[in-house]
C-alpha positions as semicolon CSV with decimal commas, in nm:
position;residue;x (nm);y (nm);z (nm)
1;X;0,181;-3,882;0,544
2;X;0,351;-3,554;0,479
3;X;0,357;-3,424;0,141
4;X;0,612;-3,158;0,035
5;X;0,418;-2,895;-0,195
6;X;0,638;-2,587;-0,364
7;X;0,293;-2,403;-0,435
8;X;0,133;-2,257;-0,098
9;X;-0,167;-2,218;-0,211
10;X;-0,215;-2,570;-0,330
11;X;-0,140;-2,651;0,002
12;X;-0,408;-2,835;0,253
13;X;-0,455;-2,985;0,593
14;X;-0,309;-3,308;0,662
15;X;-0,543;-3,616;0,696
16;X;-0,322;-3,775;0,906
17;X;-0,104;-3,662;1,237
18;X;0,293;-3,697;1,262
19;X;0,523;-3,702;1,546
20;X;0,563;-3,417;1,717
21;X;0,908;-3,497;1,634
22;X;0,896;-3,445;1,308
23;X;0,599;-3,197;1,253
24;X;0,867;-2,951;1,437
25;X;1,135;-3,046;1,160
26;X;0,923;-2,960;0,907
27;X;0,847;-2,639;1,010
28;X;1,204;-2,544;1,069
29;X;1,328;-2,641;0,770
30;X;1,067;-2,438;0,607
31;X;1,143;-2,106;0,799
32;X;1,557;-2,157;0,832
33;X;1,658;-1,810;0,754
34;X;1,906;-1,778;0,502
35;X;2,020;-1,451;0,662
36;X;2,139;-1,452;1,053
37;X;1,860;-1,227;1,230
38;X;2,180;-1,032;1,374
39;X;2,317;-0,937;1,000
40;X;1,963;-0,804;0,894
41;X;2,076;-0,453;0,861
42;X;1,707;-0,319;0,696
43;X;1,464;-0,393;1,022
44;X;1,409;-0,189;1,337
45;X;1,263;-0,489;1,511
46;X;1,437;-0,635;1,840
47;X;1,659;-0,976;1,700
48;X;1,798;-1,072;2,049
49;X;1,732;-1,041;2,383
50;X;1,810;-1,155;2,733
51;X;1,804;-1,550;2,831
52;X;1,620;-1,399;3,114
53;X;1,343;-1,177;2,913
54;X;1,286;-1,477;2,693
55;X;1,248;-1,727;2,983
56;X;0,956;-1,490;3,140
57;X;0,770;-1,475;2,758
58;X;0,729;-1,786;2,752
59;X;0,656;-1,839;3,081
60;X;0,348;-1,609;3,029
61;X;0,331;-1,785;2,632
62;X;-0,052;-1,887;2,760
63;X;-0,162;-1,537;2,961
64;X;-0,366;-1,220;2,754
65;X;-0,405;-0,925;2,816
66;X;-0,763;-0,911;2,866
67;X;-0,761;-1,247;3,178
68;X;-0,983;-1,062;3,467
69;X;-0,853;-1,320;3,678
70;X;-0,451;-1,286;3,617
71;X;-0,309;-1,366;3,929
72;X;-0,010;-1,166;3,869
73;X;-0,214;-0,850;3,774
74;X;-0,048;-0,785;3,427
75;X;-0,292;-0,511;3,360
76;X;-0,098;-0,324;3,667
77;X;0,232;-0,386;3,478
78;X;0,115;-0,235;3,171
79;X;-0,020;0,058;3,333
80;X;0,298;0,142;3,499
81;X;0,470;0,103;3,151
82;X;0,202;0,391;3,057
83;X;0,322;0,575;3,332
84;X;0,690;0,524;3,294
85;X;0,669;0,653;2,910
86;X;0,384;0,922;3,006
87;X;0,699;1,076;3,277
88;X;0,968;1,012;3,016
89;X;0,785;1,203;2,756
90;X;0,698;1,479;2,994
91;X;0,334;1,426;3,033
92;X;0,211;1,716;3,286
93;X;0,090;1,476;3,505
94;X;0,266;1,105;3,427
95;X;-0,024;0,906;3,697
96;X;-0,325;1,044;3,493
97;X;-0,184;1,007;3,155
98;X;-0,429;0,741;2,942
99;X;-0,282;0,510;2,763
100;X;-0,263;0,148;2,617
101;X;-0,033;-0,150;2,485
102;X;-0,118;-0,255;2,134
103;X;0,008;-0,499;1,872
104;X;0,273;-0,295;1,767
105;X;0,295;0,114;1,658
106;X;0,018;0,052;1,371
107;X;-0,217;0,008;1,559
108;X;-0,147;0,242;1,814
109;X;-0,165;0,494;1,546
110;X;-0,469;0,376;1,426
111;X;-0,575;0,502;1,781
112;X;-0,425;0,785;1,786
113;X;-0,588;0,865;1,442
114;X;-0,917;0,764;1,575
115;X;-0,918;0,960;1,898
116;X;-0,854;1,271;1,668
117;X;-1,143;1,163;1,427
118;X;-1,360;1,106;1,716
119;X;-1,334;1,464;1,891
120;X;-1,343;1,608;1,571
121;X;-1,669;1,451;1,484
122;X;-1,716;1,643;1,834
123;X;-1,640;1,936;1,774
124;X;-1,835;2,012;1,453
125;X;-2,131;1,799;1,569
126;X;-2,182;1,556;1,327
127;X;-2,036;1,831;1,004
128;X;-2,068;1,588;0,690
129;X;-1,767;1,690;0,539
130;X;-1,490;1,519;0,475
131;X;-1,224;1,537;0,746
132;X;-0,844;1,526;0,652
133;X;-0,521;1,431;0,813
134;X;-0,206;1,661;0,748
135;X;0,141;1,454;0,715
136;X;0,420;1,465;0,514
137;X;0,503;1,186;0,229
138;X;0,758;1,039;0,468
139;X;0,504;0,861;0,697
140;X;0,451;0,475;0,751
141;X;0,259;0,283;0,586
142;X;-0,014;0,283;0,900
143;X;-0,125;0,635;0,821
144;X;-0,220;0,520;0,462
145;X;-0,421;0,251;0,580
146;X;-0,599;0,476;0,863
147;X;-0,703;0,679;0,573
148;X;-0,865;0,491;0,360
149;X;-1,003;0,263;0,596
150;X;-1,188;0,577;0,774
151;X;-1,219;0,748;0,465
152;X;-1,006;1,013;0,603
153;X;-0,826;1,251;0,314
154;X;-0,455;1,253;0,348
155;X;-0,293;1,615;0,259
156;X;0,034;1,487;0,214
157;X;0,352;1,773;0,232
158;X;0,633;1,718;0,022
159;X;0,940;1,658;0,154
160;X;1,224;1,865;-0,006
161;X;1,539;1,713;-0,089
162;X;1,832;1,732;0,207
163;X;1,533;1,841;0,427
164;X;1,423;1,686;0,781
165;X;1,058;1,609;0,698
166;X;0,761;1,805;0,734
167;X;0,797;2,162;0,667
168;X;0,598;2,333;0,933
169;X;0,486;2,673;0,768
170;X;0,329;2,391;0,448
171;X;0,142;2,210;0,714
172;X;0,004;2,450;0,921
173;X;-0,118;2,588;0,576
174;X;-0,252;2,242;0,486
175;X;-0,476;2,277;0,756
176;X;-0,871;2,402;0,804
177;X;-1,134;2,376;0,975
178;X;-1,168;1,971;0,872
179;X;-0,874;1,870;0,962
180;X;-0,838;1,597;1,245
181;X;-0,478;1,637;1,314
182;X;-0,119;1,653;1,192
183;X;0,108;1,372;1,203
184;X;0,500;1,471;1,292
185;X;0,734;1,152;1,281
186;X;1,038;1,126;1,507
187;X;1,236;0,922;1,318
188;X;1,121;0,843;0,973
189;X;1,175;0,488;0,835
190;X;1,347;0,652;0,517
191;X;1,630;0,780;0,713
192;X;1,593;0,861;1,043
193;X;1,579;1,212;1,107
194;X;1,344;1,350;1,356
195;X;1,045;1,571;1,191
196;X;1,042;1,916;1,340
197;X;0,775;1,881;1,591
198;X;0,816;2,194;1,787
199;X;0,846;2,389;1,489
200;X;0,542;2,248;1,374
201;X;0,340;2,291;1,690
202;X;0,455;2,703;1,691
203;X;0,344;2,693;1,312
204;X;0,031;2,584;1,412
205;X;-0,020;2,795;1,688
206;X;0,029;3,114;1,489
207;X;-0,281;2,958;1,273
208;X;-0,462;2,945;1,515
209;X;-0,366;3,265;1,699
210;X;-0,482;3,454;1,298
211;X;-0,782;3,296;1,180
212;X;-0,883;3,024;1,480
213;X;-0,799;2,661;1,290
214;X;-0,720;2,497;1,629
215;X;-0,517;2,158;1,547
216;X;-0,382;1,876;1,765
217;X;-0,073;1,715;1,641
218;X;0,027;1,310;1,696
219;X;0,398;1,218;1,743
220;X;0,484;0,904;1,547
221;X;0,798;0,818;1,774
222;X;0,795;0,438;1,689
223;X;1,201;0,461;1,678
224;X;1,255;0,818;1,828
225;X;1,009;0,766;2,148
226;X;1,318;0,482;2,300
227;X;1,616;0,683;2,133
228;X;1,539;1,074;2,225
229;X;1,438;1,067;2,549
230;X;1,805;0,923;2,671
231;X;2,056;1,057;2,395
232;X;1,887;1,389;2,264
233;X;1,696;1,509;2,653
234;X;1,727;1,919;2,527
235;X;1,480;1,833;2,226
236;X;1,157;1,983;2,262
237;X;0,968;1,689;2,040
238;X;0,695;1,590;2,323
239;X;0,388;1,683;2,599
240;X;0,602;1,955;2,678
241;X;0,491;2,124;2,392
242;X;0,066;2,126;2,508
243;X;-0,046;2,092;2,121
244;X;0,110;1,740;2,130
245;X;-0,250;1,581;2,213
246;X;-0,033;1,177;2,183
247;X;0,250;0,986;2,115
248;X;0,325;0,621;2,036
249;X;0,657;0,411;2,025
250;X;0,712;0,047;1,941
251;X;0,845;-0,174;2,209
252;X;0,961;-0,420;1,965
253;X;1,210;-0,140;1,827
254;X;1,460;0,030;2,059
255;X;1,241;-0,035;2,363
256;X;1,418;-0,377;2,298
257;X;1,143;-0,605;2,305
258;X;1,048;-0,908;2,066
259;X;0,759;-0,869;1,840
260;X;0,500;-0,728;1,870
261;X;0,435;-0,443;2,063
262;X;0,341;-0,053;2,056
263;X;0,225;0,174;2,302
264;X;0,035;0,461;2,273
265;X;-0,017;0,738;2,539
266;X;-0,248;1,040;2,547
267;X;-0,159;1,376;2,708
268;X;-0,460;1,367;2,963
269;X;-0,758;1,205;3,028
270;X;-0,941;1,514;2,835
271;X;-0,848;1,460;2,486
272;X;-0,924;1,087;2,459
273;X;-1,262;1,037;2,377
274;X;-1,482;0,835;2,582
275;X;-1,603;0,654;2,255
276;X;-1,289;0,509;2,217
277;X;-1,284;0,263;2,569
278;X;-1,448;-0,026;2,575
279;X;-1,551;-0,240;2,945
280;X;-1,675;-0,575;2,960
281;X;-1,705;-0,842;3,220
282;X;-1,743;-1,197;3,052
283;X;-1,365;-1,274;3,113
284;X;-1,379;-1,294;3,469
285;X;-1,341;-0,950;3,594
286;X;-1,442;-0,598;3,470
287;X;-1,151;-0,465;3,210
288;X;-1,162;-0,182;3,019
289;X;-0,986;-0,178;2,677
290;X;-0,910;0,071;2,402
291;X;-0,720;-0,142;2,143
292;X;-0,818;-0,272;1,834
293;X;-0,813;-0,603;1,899
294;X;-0,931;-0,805;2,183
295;X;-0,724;-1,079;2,290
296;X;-0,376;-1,015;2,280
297;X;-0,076;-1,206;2,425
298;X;0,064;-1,050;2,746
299;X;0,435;-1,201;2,734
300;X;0,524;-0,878;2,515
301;X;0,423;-0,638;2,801
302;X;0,619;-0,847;3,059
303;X;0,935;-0,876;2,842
304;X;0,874;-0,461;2,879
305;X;0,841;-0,448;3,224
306;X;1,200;-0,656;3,227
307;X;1,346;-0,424;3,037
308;X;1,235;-0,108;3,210
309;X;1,381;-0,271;3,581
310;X;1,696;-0,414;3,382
311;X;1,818;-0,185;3,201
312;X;1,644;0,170;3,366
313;X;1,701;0,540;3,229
314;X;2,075;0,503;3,310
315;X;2,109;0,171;3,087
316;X;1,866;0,272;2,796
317;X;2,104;0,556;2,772
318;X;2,406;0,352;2,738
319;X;2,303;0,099;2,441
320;X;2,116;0,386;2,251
321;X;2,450;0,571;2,304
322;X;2,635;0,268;2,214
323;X;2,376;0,199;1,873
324;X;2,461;0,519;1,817
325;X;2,784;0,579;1,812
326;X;2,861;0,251;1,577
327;X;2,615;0,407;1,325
328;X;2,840;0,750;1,337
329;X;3,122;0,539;1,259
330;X;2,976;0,343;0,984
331;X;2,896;0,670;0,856
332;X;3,234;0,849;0,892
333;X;3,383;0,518;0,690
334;X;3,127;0,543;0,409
335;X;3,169;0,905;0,354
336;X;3,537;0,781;0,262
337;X;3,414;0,586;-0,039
338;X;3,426;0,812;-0,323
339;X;3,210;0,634;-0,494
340;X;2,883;0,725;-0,208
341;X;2,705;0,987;-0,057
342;X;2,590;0,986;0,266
343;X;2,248;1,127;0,351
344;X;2,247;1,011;0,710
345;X;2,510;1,017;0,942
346;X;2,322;0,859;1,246
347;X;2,271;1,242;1,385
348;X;1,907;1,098;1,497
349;X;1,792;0,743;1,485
350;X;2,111;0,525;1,497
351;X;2,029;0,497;1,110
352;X;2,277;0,550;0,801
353;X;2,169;0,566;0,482
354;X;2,362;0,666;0,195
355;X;2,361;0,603;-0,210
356;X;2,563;0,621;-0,483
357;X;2,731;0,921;-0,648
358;X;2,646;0,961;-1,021
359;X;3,021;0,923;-1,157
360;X;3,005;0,591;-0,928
361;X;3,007;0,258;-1,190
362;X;2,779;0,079;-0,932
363;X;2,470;0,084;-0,785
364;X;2,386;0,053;-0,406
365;X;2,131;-0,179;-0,533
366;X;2,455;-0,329;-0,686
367;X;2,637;-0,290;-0,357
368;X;2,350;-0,490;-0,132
369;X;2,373;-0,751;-0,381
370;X;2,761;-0,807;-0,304
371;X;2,679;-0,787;0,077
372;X;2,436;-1,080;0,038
373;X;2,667;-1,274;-0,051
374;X;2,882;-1,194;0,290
375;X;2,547;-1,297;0,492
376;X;2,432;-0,915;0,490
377;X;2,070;-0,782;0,420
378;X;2,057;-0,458;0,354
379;X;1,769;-0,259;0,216
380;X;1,764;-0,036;-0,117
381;X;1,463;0,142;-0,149
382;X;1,390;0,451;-0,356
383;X;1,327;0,815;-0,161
384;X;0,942;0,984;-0,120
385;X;0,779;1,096;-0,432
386;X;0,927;1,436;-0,413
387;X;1,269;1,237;-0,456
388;X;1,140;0,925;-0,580
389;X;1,456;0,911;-0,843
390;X;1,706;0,844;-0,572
391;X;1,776;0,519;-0,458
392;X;1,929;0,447;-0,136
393;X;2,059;0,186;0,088
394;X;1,989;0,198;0,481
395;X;2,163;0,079;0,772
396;X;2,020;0,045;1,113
397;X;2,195;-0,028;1,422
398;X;2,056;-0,236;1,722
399;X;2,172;-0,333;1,999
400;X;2,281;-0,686;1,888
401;X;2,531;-0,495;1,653
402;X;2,808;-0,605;1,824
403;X;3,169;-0,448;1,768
404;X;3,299;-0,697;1,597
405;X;3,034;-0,755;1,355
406;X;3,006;-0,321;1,295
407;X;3,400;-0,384;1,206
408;X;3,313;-0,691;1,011
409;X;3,026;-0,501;0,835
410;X;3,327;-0,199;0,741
411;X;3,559;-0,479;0,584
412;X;3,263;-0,633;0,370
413;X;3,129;-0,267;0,246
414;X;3,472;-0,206;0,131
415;X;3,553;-0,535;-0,017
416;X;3,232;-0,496;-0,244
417;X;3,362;-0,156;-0,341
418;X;3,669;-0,289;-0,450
419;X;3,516;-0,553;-0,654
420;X;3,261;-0,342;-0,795
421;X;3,497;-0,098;-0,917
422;X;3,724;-0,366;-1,040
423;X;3,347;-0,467;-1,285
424;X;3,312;-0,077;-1,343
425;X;3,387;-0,195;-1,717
426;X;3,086;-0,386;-1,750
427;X;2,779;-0,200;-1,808
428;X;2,602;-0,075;-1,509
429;X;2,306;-0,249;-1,429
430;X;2,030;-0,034;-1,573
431;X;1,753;-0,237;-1,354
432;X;1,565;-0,122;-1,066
433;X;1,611;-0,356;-0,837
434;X;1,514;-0,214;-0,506
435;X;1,497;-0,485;-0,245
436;X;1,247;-0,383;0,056
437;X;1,218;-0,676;0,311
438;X;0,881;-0,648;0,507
439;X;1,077;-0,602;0,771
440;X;1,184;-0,305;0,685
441;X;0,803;-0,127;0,719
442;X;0,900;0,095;0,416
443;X;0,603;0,287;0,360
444;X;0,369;0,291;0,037
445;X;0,204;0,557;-0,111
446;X;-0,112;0,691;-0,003
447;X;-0,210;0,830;-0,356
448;X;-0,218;0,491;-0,575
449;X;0,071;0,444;-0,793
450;X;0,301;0,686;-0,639
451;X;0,583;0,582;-0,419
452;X;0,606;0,798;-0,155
453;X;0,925;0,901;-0,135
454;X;2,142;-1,170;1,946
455;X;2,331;-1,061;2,136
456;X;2,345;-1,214;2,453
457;X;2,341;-1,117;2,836
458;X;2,695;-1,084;2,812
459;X;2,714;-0,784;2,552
460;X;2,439;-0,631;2,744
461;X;2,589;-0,654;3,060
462;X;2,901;-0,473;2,875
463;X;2,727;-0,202;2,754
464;X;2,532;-0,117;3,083
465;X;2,842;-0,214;3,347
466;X;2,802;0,031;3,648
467;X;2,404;0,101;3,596
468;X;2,189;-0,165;3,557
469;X;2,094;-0,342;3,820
């Protein structure tokens, strides 16, 4: 018999079965979401996608990526994903890039973190001090956990207020003859401007050019890796620049796939270690693996492959473009608002985030509470440590942003205005309240106790008209 229980951890298996009937009721009504997936404005993950792409997941709901004996040959569609991102990102030679699917971007930057450990350990045969991993404090959460779970230090760079990141001159600094890497981001979960990776790289090569401290540097494009490629192609960010060693991108962001999947992809064969791949035999053919993890669903990599012949170069273009331009707009109506200031205007990532001026009698923590109310859920969070005393709200656009619900969005943000300034005569909440979904990946700090600063076929097949196939 089923028994309802509010505590989950006083929860235990059932002695007896139920219908299937009604074991699938109870789990629904468990998980109904009291926000629409579409009107979560704080996550970067994919909410909606193609009758098609879904039909093929769960076609393949049963396949992994490590079958020897797939009859379709999924490993062959993942390794022209490889290839396809390896050419977009300018890899000197796209067919002998190396590089993997993962669960999603943290682990492929657990990789990527590895590899660097790995050939460092290389190059100063076995030194027994402690390596380090320059960053600024604007990184995800992944890079904390790579650290401490390799006991790698993280020399964290401040980011400076109304800057773009990393400062490259401070990292290249940062840097001796221990350090592993340095981590750009393109795209930071905070607000969405690209880190200045070629400024970084020539930073480092001057280093290196006056006293020898010879650095690779990782590109964190979880967001920017799907967005930069199509809307911002002049941007020197990638393998074009040869200290760039790897990159990594989530699939489940704007390469429009469900949950979860990352990719990672190394520059050349030569600077992934040969520590890091794995081959075994007992599944039924010889397969060679890099990841983390072992068995891994391959519906995720399919639903990629769909989306690479669907929508092509031509189409990704279009409904970044589109994403976009709907976050420029949002922007240009916020920055009407007296009452806020915008800090992102959607010049990068199609992200806006923006808080409150201090002669405002609200809150944006104030302002996401009205918007909840509407059906909205939008994420306050406060800034790195360097800025750690201003709170902001964020904004991100997907491609299931339709135009209707950007316009509906508008209306709502200025309703709650004008009822919060019609309450400006109560006191102003003097609570911090920020509200950070988990979807929203805000990152933690590394130091302990410091915060560190659906649509449907039909809207796609509107936003790609004339070049998708």
């Amino acid at each position: 018999m089923f028994e309802l229980r509010g505590n989950p951890t006083g929860w235990r298996l059932p002695q007896e079965p139920m219908t299937a009937g009604a074991a699938y009721q109870a789990v629904q009504d468990e998980l109904r979401p009291d926000v629409r997936p579409q009107l979560n404005l704080a996550t970067f993950i994919t909410t909606g996608m193609e009758p098609e792409a879904e039909r093929l997941m769960a076609e393949f709901l049963y396949h992994n990526t490590v079958d020897g004996v797939q009859p379709l040959h999924t490993a062959d569609l993942a390794q022209r994903c490889v290839a396809a991102l390896a050419d977009l990102w300018h890899a000197p030679d796209p067919d002998s890039a190396v590089g993997t699917s993962t669960g999603g971007s943290s682990e492929a930057c657990m990789l990527a973190g590895l590899a660097m450990l790995m050939l460092w350990r290389s190059r100063t045969s076995g030194s027994r001090e402690r390596p380090n991993l320059v960053m600024s404090t604007a990184v995800h959460v992944c890079w904390a956990k790579f650290c401490a779970y390799w006991d790698v230090e993280a020399r964290q760079i401040p980011v400076a207020e109304g800057g773009s990141g990393i400062d490259p001159h401070t990292a290249a600094e940062a840097c001796d003859s221990n350090t592993i890497g340095v981590v750009t981001v393109l795209g930071t979960t905070y607000d969405g401007f690209y880190e200045p990776v070629q400024q970084v790289c020539a930073a480092l090569d001057r280093r290196c050019a006056r006293d020898g401290v010879d650095v690779p540097v990782h590109v964190d494009a979880a967001s920017g890796g799907m967005v930069a490629p199509f809307l911002d192609p002049a941007l020197v960010w990638d393998f074009r620049l040869p200290r760039v060693s790897s990159i990594n991108t989530s699939g489940h962001k704007y390469g429009m796939v469900a949950p979860g999947l990352g990719w990672i992809v190394w520059r050349d064969p030569g600077v992934v270690p040969a520590e890091l791949g794995f081959s075994t035999d007992y599944t039924g053919g010889r397969m060679s693996t890099q990841t983390l993890s072992f068995t891994r669903p391959v519906a995720p990599v399919i639903a990629q492959y769909y989306q690479f012949l669907r929508l092509g170069a031509e189409g990704y273009r279009a409904v970044v473009q589109r994403c976009r331009d709907l976050a420029q707009s949002l922007a240009a109506q916020l920055c009407q608002v007296p009452e806020l200031r915008v800090i992102s205007s959607a010049d990068h990532l199609p992200v806006v985030a923006f808080t409150t001026h201090d002669h405002a009698g609200f809150s944006v923590t104030d302002l996401a509470d009205r918007l909840r109310r509407r059906g909205w859920l939008m994420p306050t969070y406060a800034l790195p440590s360097d800025q750690a005393d201003v709170t902001v709200a964020r904004i991100v656009c997907r491609n299931d942003l339709s135009d209707v619900l950007a316009r509906r969005l508008a209306d709502d943000i200025a309703t709650a205005v004008t009822a919060l300034r019609a309450d400006r005569g109560g006191s102003r909440s003097r609570r911090r309240r920020d509200v950070v979904p988990s979807s929203s990946e805000i990152a933690l700090t590394i130091d302990a106790g410091k915060t560190l600063g659906r649509g449907g076929s039909a809207d796609l097949d509107t936003v790609v008209a004339g070049v998708a196939p």
